[in-house]
């Protein structure tokens, strides 16, 4: 028995064929290529990969296919890691953008002035500069879009007038805005939402409307401690270089471009510029200031409307912004019987240039809505303080002038 067993041929293990890949993967294509290749080439390929080259053809193919499968999954894992890394990088970049916007809300121009003039805060200045450049590069081309049926078009702010500015065109632009306000913002059933109130009765409200949800109306109402004429003069363009910096910390300058008159309406074409708003660039407003006819109840009426004309192109280094407004000056008396004015200003402001040829200048509307209540109330209170100071100065000047005349007659000097 042992002898017979010794002379028997050795028992070979069954040949194991490589498993087949029925999916449309690159592994199956390589397996077919290996099966069609001679064993000599397959052994050489195993040596190049550092694999064991012994064994039958099917074993070598199985070895190569397994190695290909491992490499395939490794490449897929590398691609997944790379995609995740890019996603994290994009997330961090978005966090930087949001942080820059938060900086724009928190920091005010007074802090920026300190940064600009302080050598010890160079790092903070560079940080804000990088944030500003990042926002400008990523968001400057973003423009608000409205949907009209199945088409899309850019919203166009401002009233377009001819290349040659005329009093008639300016008056038509103002009346068009005035009609829009009458139909949307000045109706009795308008649903205003109060944003800020003050103990003196001042109020700032907002009105969103379906015709242009991206640019809501804002209303400021307050009793001013001065007569109508004084309040009117305070807000006149002639006094803006003195009064506007007290109300708007970003105010930079005003240039009057021309005076016009049409059917009793006096108009002044002007350009207003704003300083850099932290992370956002400077702004340029081209508008018409209108002195309208009094209202039926005797209230004085004024307004502004942005105009677009080739005669006044965009200013280099500034983003074109748009504004329009209607203001009412009602004569009233305060608790002591002194003359006062109930001032109501309704306005819209769009700090972004969404028209053709504009450079965007993206300022999130949510940020504007969140801050307009507090900034509007601050402007109202500052205006009240300035009116009180201006009235006190005028009274002091009048007293001194009276004393001067009296003392001149009496051959003496004014000591006030």
Short mmCIF file of N, CA and C in Angstrom, two decimals, residues 86-174:
data_model
loop_
_atom_site.label_atom_id
_atom_site.label_comp_id
_atom_site.label_asym_id
_atom_site.label_seq_id
_atom_site.Cartn_x
_atom_site.Cartn_y
_atom_site.Cartn_z
N UNK A 86 -10.83 70.42 -0.92
CA UNK A 86 -11.31 71.60 -1.64
C UNK A 86 -12.58 72.15 -1.02
N UNK A 87 -13.45 71.24 -0.59
CA UNK A 87 -14.71 71.67 0.02
C UNK A 87 -14.45 72.42 1.32
N UNK A 88 -13.52 71.90 2.12
CA UNK A 88 -13.16 72.57 3.37
C UNK A 88 -12.54 73.92 3.09
N UNK A 89 -11.68 73.97 2.06
CA UNK A 89 -11.05 75.24 1.70
C UNK A 89 -12.09 76.26 1.27
N UNK A 90 -13.07 75.80 0.48
CA UNK A 90 -14.14 76.71 0.06
C UNK A 90 -14.96 77.18 1.25
N UNK A 91 -15.20 76.26 2.19
CA UNK A 91 -15.96 76.62 3.39
C UNK A 91 -15.21 77.69 4.19
N UNK A 92 -13.90 77.49 4.35
CA UNK A 92 -13.11 78.47 5.09
C UNK A 92 -13.13 79.83 4.37
N UNK A 93 -13.09 79.78 3.04
CA UNK A 93 -13.13 81.03 2.27
C UNK A 93 -14.45 81.76 2.48
N UNK A 94 -15.55 80.99 2.49
CA UNK A 94 -16.86 81.61 2.74
C UNK A 94 -16.93 82.19 4.15
N UNK A 95 -16.30 81.49 5.10
CA UNK A 95 -16.27 82.02 6.47
C UNK A 95 -15.54 83.35 6.50
N UNK A 96 -14.45 83.47 5.71
CA UNK A 96 -13.72 84.74 5.65
C UNK A 96 -14.59 85.85 5.09
N UNK A 97 -15.39 85.52 4.06
CA UNK A 97 -16.26 86.52 3.47
C UNK A 97 -17.31 86.98 4.48
N UNK A 98 -17.93 86.02 5.18
CA UNK A 98 -18.93 86.38 6.18
C UNK A 98 -18.30 87.21 7.29
N UNK A 99 -17.10 86.82 7.70
CA UNK A 99 -16.41 87.58 8.75
C UNK A 99 -16.14 89.01 8.29
N UNK A 100 -15.80 89.18 7.02
CA UNK A 100 -15.54 90.53 6.51
C UNK A 100 -16.80 91.37 6.53
N UNK A 101 -17.93 90.75 6.20
CA UNK A 101 -19.20 91.48 6.23
C UNK A 101 -19.55 91.87 7.66
N UNK A 102 -19.29 90.96 8.62
CA UNK A 102 -19.56 91.28 10.02
C UNK A 102 -18.68 92.44 10.47
N UNK A 103 -17.43 92.45 10.01
CA UNK A 103 -16.55 93.56 10.32
C UNK A 103 -17.12 94.86 9.78
N UNK A 104 -17.71 94.78 8.56
CA UNK A 104 -18.29 95.98 7.97
C UNK A 104 -19.44 96.52 8.80
N UNK A 105 -20.15 95.63 9.49
CA UNK A 105 -21.29 96.08 10.31
C UNK A 105 -20.81 96.64 11.65
N UNK A 106 -19.81 95.98 12.24
CA UNK A 106 -19.39 96.34 13.59
C UNK A 106 -18.53 97.59 13.59
N UNK A 107 -17.51 97.62 12.73
CA UNK A 107 -16.57 98.74 12.74
C UNK A 107 -17.21 99.97 12.14
N UNK A 108 -16.88 101.12 12.67
CA UNK A 108 -17.39 102.37 12.14
C UNK A 108 -16.24 103.19 11.59
N UNK A 109 -16.54 104.27 10.88
CA UNK A 109 -15.47 105.03 10.24
C UNK A 109 -14.48 105.64 11.21
N UNK A 110 -14.91 105.89 12.46
CA UNK A 110 -13.98 106.47 13.42
C UNK A 110 -12.86 105.48 13.75
N UNK A 111 -13.19 104.20 13.86
CA UNK A 111 -12.17 103.19 14.10
C UNK A 111 -11.25 103.08 12.89
N UNK A 112 -11.84 103.18 11.69
CA UNK A 112 -11.03 103.11 10.48
C UNK A 112 -10.05 104.27 10.41
N UNK A 113 -10.52 105.45 10.81
CA UNK A 113 -9.62 106.60 10.81
C UNK A 113 -8.43 106.35 11.73
N UNK A 114 -8.68 105.72 12.88
CA UNK A 114 -7.59 105.40 13.80
C UNK A 114 -6.64 104.39 13.18
N UNK A 115 -7.22 103.42 12.47
CA UNK A 115 -6.39 102.42 11.81
C UNK A 115 -5.50 103.07 10.77
N UNK A 116 -6.06 104.00 9.99
CA UNK A 116 -5.31 104.64 8.92
C UNK A 116 -4.19 105.51 9.46
N UNK A 117 -4.38 106.11 10.65
CA UNK A 117 -3.42 107.07 11.15
C UNK A 117 -2.56 106.51 12.28
N UNK A 118 -2.70 105.25 12.59
CA UNK A 118 -1.95 104.67 13.70
C UNK A 118 -0.97 103.65 13.16
N UNK A 119 0.31 103.82 13.48
CA UNK A 119 1.32 102.87 13.02
C UNK A 119 1.27 101.57 13.78
N UNK A 120 0.65 101.56 14.96
CA UNK A 120 0.61 100.35 15.78
C UNK A 120 -0.48 99.40 15.37
N UNK A 121 -1.30 99.81 14.39
CA UNK A 121 -2.41 98.95 13.98
C UNK A 121 -2.28 98.58 12.52
N UNK A 122 -1.06 98.41 12.04
CA UNK A 122 -0.83 98.07 10.64
C UNK A 122 -1.40 96.71 10.32
N UNK A 123 -1.28 95.78 11.26
CA UNK A 123 -1.80 94.43 11.03
C UNK A 123 -3.29 94.44 10.81
N UNK A 124 -4.04 95.21 11.64
CA UNK A 124 -5.49 95.29 11.47
C UNK A 124 -5.85 95.92 10.14
N UNK A 125 -5.11 96.95 9.76
CA UNK A 125 -5.37 97.60 8.47
C UNK A 125 -5.15 96.64 7.32
N UNK A 126 -4.05 95.85 7.38
CA UNK A 126 -3.80 94.87 6.33
C UNK A 126 -4.88 93.81 6.29
N UNK A 127 -5.37 93.40 7.46
CA UNK A 127 -6.43 92.41 7.53
C UNK A 127 -7.69 92.91 6.84
N UNK A 128 -8.08 94.16 7.16
CA UNK A 128 -9.26 94.73 6.52
C UNK A 128 -9.04 94.90 5.03
N UNK A 129 -7.80 95.24 4.64
CA UNK A 129 -7.52 95.39 3.23
C UNK A 129 -7.67 94.08 2.49
N UNK A 130 -7.16 93.00 3.07
CA UNK A 130 -7.30 91.69 2.44
C UNK A 130 -8.76 91.28 2.36
N UNK A 131 -9.51 91.55 3.42
CA UNK A 131 -10.94 91.21 3.39
C UNK A 131 -11.65 92.01 2.32
N UNK A 132 -11.31 93.27 2.18
CA UNK A 132 -11.93 94.11 1.17
C UNK A 132 -11.63 93.61 -0.23
N UNK A 133 -10.35 93.27 -0.48
CA UNK A 133 -9.99 92.77 -1.81
C UNK A 133 -10.67 91.45 -2.10
N UNK A 134 -10.82 90.60 -1.08
CA UNK A 134 -11.49 89.32 -1.27
C UNK A 134 -12.94 89.51 -1.66
N UNK A 135 -13.65 90.39 -0.95
CA UNK A 135 -15.05 90.65 -1.27
C UNK A 135 -15.18 91.26 -2.65
N UNK A 136 -14.30 92.20 -2.97
CA UNK A 136 -14.38 92.86 -4.27
C UNK A 136 -14.16 91.86 -5.39
N UNK A 137 -13.21 90.92 -5.20
CA UNK A 137 -12.90 89.95 -6.23
C UNK A 137 -14.00 88.90 -6.38
N UNK A 138 -14.60 88.50 -5.26
CA UNK A 138 -15.58 87.42 -5.30
C UNK A 138 -16.99 87.89 -5.58
N UNK A 139 -17.33 89.13 -5.16
CA UNK A 139 -18.72 89.55 -5.20
C UNK A 139 -19.01 90.77 -6.04
N UNK A 140 -18.01 91.37 -6.64
CA UNK A 140 -18.24 92.62 -7.37
C UNK A 140 -19.10 92.41 -8.60
N UNK A 141 -19.11 91.19 -9.15
CA UNK A 141 -19.90 90.94 -10.35
C UNK A 141 -21.28 90.39 -10.05
N UNK A 142 -21.62 90.26 -8.77
CA UNK A 142 -22.95 89.76 -8.42
C UNK A 142 -23.95 90.89 -8.50
N UNK A 143 -25.02 90.73 -9.25
CA UNK A 143 -26.00 91.78 -9.43
C UNK A 143 -27.40 91.24 -9.14
N UNK A 144 -28.27 92.03 -8.56
CA UNK A 144 -29.63 91.58 -8.31
C UNK A 144 -30.36 91.32 -9.60
N UNK A 145 -31.13 90.24 -9.64
CA UNK A 145 -31.87 89.86 -10.85
C UNK A 145 -33.32 89.66 -10.50
N UNK A 146 -34.20 90.13 -11.36
CA UNK A 146 -35.62 89.90 -11.19
C UNK A 146 -36.10 88.96 -12.28
N UNK A 147 -37.19 88.26 -12.01
CA UNK A 147 -37.74 87.31 -12.96
C UNK A 147 -39.00 87.90 -13.58
N UNK A 148 -39.03 87.91 -14.89
CA UNK A 148 -40.19 88.39 -15.62
C UNK A 148 -40.61 87.26 -16.54
N UNK A 149 -41.67 86.51 -16.13
CA UNK A 149 -42.07 85.36 -16.89
C UNK A 149 -40.97 84.32 -16.86
N UNK A 150 -40.54 83.88 -18.06
CA UNK A 150 -39.45 82.92 -18.16
C UNK A 150 -38.12 83.60 -18.44
N UNK A 151 -38.12 84.91 -18.51
CA UNK A 151 -36.90 85.63 -18.80
C UNK A 151 -36.36 86.27 -17.54
N UNK A 152 -35.09 86.63 -17.59
CA UNK A 152 -34.45 87.31 -16.48
C UNK A 152 -33.83 88.59 -16.99
N UNK A 153 -33.91 89.66 -16.20
CA UNK A 153 -33.30 90.91 -16.57
C UNK A 153 -32.79 91.60 -15.33
N UNK A 154 -31.79 92.43 -15.52
CA UNK A 154 -31.20 93.16 -14.40
C UNK A 154 -32.10 94.33 -14.01
N UNK A 155 -32.21 94.57 -12.73
CA UNK A 155 -32.96 95.73 -12.27
C UNK A 155 -32.17 96.99 -12.60
N UNK A 156 -32.89 98.00 -13.03
CA UNK A 156 -32.25 99.24 -13.43
C UNK A 156 -32.72 100.35 -12.51
N UNK A 157 -31.82 100.88 -11.70
CA UNK A 157 -32.15 101.96 -10.79
C UNK A 157 -32.00 103.29 -11.51
N UNK A 158 -32.66 104.29 -10.96
CA UNK A 158 -32.54 105.63 -11.52
C UNK A 158 -33.41 105.81 -12.75
N UNK A 159 -33.76 107.06 -13.00
CA UNK A 159 -34.57 107.40 -14.17
C UNK A 159 -33.65 107.80 -15.32
N UNK A 160 -33.81 107.12 -16.43
CA UNK A 160 -32.98 107.39 -17.59
C UNK A 160 -33.50 108.62 -18.32
N UNK A 161 -32.63 109.59 -18.55
CA UNK A 161 -32.98 110.78 -19.30
C UNK A 161 -32.04 110.90 -20.48
N UNK A 162 -32.30 111.85 -21.36
CA UNK A 162 -31.51 112.00 -22.57
C UNK A 162 -30.07 112.39 -22.28
N UNK A 163 -29.24 112.28 -23.32
CA UNK A 163 -27.84 112.65 -23.17
C UNK A 163 -27.69 114.14 -22.91
N UNK A 164 -28.70 114.91 -23.33
CA UNK A 164 -28.71 116.35 -23.05
C UNK A 164 -29.75 116.61 -21.97
N UNK A 165 -29.29 117.04 -20.80
CA UNK A 165 -30.17 117.23 -19.65
C UNK A 165 -31.02 118.48 -19.86
N UNK A 166 -32.34 118.32 -19.69
CA UNK A 166 -33.27 119.45 -19.79
C UNK A 166 -34.16 119.49 -18.55
N UNK A 167 -34.71 120.68 -18.27
CA UNK A 167 -35.58 120.83 -17.11
C UNK A 167 -36.82 119.97 -17.24
N UNK A 168 -37.32 119.84 -18.44
CA UNK A 168 -38.54 119.04 -18.67
C UNK A 168 -38.29 117.56 -18.34
N UNK A 169 -37.15 117.02 -18.77
CA UNK A 169 -36.84 115.62 -18.49
C UNK A 169 -36.65 115.39 -16.99
N UNK A 170 -36.00 116.32 -16.32
CA UNK A 170 -35.81 116.17 -14.87
C UNK A 170 -37.15 116.22 -14.13
N UNK A 171 -38.03 117.13 -14.56
CA UNK A 171 -39.34 117.22 -13.91
C UNK A 171 -40.16 115.94 -14.14
N UNK A 172 -40.08 115.38 -15.34
CA UNK A 172 -40.80 114.13 -15.61
C UNK A 172 -40.26 112.99 -14.75
N UNK A 173 -38.95 112.92 -14.58
CA UNK A 173 -38.36 111.89 -13.74
C UNK A 173 -38.85 112.01 -12.30
N UNK A 174 -38.92 113.24 -11.79
CA UNK A 174 -39.39 113.44 -10.42
C UNK A 174 -40.86 113.07 -10.28
#
